Coordinates of C-alpha atoms in Angstrom, one line a residue:
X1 CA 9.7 -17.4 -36.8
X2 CA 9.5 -21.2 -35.7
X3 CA 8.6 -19.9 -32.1
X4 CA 6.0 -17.6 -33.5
X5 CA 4.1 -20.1 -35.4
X6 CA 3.9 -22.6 -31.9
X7 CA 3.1 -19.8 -30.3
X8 CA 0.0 -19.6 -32.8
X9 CA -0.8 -23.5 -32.0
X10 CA -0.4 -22.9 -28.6
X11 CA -3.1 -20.1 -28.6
X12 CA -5.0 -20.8 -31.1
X13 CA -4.3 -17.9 -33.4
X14 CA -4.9 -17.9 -36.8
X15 CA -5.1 -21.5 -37.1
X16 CA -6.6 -24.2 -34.7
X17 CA -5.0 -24.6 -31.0
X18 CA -2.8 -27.7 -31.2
X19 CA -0.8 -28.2 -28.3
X20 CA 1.2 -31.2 -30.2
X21 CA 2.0 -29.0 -32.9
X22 CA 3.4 -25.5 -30.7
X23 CA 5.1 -27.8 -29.1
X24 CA 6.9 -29.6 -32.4
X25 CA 7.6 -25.6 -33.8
X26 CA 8.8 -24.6 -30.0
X27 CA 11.1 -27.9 -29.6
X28 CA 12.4 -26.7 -33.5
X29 CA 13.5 -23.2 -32.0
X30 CA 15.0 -24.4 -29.5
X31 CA 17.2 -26.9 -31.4
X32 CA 18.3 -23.3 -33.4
X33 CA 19.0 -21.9 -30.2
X34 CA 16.2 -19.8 -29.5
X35 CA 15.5 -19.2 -25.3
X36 CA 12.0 -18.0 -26.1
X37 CA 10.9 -21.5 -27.0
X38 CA 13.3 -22.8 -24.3
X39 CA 11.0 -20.9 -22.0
X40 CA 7.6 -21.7 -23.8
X41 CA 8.5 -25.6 -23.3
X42 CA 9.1 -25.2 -20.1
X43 CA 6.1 -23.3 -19.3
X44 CA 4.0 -26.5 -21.2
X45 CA 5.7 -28.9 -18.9
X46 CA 5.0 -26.6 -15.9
X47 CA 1.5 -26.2 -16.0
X48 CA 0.8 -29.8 -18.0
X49 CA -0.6 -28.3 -20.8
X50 CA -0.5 -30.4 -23.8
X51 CA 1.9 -32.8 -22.4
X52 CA 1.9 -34.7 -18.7
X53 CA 2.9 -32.6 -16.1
X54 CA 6.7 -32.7 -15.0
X55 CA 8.4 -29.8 -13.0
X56 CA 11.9 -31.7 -14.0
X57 CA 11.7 -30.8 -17.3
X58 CA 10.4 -27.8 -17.0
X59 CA 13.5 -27.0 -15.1
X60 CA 15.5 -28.5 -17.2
X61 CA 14.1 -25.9 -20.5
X62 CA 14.4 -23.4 -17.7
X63 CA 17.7 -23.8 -17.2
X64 CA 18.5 -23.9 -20.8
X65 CA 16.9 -20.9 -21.8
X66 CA 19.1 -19.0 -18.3
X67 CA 22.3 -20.7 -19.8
X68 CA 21.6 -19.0 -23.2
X69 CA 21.2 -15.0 -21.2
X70 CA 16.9 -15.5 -21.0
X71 CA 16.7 -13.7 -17.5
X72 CA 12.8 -14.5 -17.8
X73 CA 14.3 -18.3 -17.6
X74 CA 16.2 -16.6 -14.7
X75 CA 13.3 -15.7 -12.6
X76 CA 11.0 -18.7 -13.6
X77 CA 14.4 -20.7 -11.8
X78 CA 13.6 -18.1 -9.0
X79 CA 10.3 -19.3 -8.8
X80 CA 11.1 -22.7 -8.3
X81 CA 13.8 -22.0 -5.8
X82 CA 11.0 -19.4 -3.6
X83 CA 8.0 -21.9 -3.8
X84 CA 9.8 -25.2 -3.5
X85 CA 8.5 -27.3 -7.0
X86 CA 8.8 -31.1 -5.4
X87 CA 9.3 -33.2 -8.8
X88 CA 11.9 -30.9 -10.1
X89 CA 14.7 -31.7 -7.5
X90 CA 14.2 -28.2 -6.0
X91 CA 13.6 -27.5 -2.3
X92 CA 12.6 -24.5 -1.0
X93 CA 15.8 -22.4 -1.0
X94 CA 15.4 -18.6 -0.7
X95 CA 19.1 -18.4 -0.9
X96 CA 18.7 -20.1 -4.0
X97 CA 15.8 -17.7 -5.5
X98 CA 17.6 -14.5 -4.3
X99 CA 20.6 -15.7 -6.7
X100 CA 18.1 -16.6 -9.7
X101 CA 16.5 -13.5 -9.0
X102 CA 19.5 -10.5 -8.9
X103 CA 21.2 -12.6 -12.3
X104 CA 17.6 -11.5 -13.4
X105 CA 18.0 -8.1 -12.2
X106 CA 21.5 -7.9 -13.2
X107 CA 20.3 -8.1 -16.8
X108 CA 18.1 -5.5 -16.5
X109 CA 14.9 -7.4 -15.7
X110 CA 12.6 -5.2 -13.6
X111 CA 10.8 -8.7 -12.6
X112 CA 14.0 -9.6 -11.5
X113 CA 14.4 -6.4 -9.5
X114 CA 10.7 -7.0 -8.2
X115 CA 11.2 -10.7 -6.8
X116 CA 14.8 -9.3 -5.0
X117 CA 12.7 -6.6 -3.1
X118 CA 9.7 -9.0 -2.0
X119 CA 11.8 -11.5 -0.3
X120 CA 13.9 -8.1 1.8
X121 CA 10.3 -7.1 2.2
X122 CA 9.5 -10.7 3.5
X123 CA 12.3 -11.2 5.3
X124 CA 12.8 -14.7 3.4
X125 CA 16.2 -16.4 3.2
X126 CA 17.6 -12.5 4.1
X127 CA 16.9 -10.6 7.1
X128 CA 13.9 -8.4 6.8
X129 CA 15.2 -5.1 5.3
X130 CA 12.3 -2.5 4.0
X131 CA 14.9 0.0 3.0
X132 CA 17.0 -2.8 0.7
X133 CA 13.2 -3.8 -0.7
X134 CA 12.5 -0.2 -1.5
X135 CA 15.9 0.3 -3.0
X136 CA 15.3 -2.7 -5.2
X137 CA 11.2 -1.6 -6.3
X138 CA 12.3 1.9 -7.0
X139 CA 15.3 0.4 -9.3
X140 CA 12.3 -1.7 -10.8
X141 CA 9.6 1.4 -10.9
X142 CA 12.9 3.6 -12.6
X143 CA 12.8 1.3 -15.3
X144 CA 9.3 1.8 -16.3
X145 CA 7.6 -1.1 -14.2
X146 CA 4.1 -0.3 -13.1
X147 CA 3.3 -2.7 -10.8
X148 CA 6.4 -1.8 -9.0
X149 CA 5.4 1.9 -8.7
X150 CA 2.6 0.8 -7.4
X151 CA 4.5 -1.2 -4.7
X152 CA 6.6 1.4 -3.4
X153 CA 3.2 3.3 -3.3
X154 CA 1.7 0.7 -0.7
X155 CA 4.7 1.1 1.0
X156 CA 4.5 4.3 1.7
X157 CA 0.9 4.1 2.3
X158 CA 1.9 1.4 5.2
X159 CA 4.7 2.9 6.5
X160 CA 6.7 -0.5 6.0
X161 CA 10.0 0.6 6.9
X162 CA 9.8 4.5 5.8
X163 CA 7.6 7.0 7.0
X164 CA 3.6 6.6 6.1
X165 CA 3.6 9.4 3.1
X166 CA 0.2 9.7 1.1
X167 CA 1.8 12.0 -1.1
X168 CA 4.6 9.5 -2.0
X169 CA 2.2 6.9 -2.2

């Protein structure tokens, strides 16, 4: 409930958007243990809003919020690892975001599973495998994910590593 009500501040809903105050009911979750705010405060520290920006401390709720089972936390770590976030201590390292990103996936996150087939798409940190990034975007499009149906679609329409197929796609 506390991270429902700064979720209200944050946005706005219900009562007036207060940034100082989602962040006093978020910082209360978390305290009780709750990853959902864990990931909230992070996401404020991200993007600056409400407080000064600081990709440290975003990590840092990041990493809190993985340590308590979040795998959204997992794949915002992923992130940070694939794009490089210079403040936070974290180089580039697609090494690094492929292991963020299959503890994601491991948990059942079809993000998780989406992020894992990109970079064997890509060929980053991993050789360039299309049939390993197909494997992991139909694991993500089996669970229900619609943008990953529509990625193994496009792959088919390419023909990026399996035969062009309109009917597939």
């Amino acid at each position: 409930a506390m991270s429902n009500i700064g979720w209200l501040y944050q946005n706005g809903q219900g009562v007036p958007q207060d940034y100082g105050e989602a962040m006093n009911w978020f910082q209360k979750a978390a305290a009780a243990g709750n990853s959902a705010a864990m990931i909230e405060i992070g996401g404020l520290y991200r993007d600056g809003i409400g407080v000064t920006q600081d990709y440290g401390e975003a990590m840092n709720w990041f990493q809190k919020a993985a340590v308590a089972g979040n795998s959204a936390a997992m794949i915002m770590i992923g992130q940070f690892y694939r794009d490089g976030r210079g403040g936070s201590g974290v180089t580039q390292d697609y090494a690094e975001a492929m292991k963020w990103f299959q503890k994601a996936a491991a948990a059942g996150n079809s993000v998780g599973m989406i992020q894992t087939g990109w970079l064997y798409r890509d060929g980053l940190g991993v050789e360039q495998d299309y049939a390993e990034a197909m494997k992991w975007l139909r694991q993500a499009a089996a669970a229900g994910n619609p943008s990953a149906q529509k990625y193994v679609g496009n792959l088919f329409e390419n023909g990026s590593g399996v035969p062009r197929d309109y009917a597939e796609a």
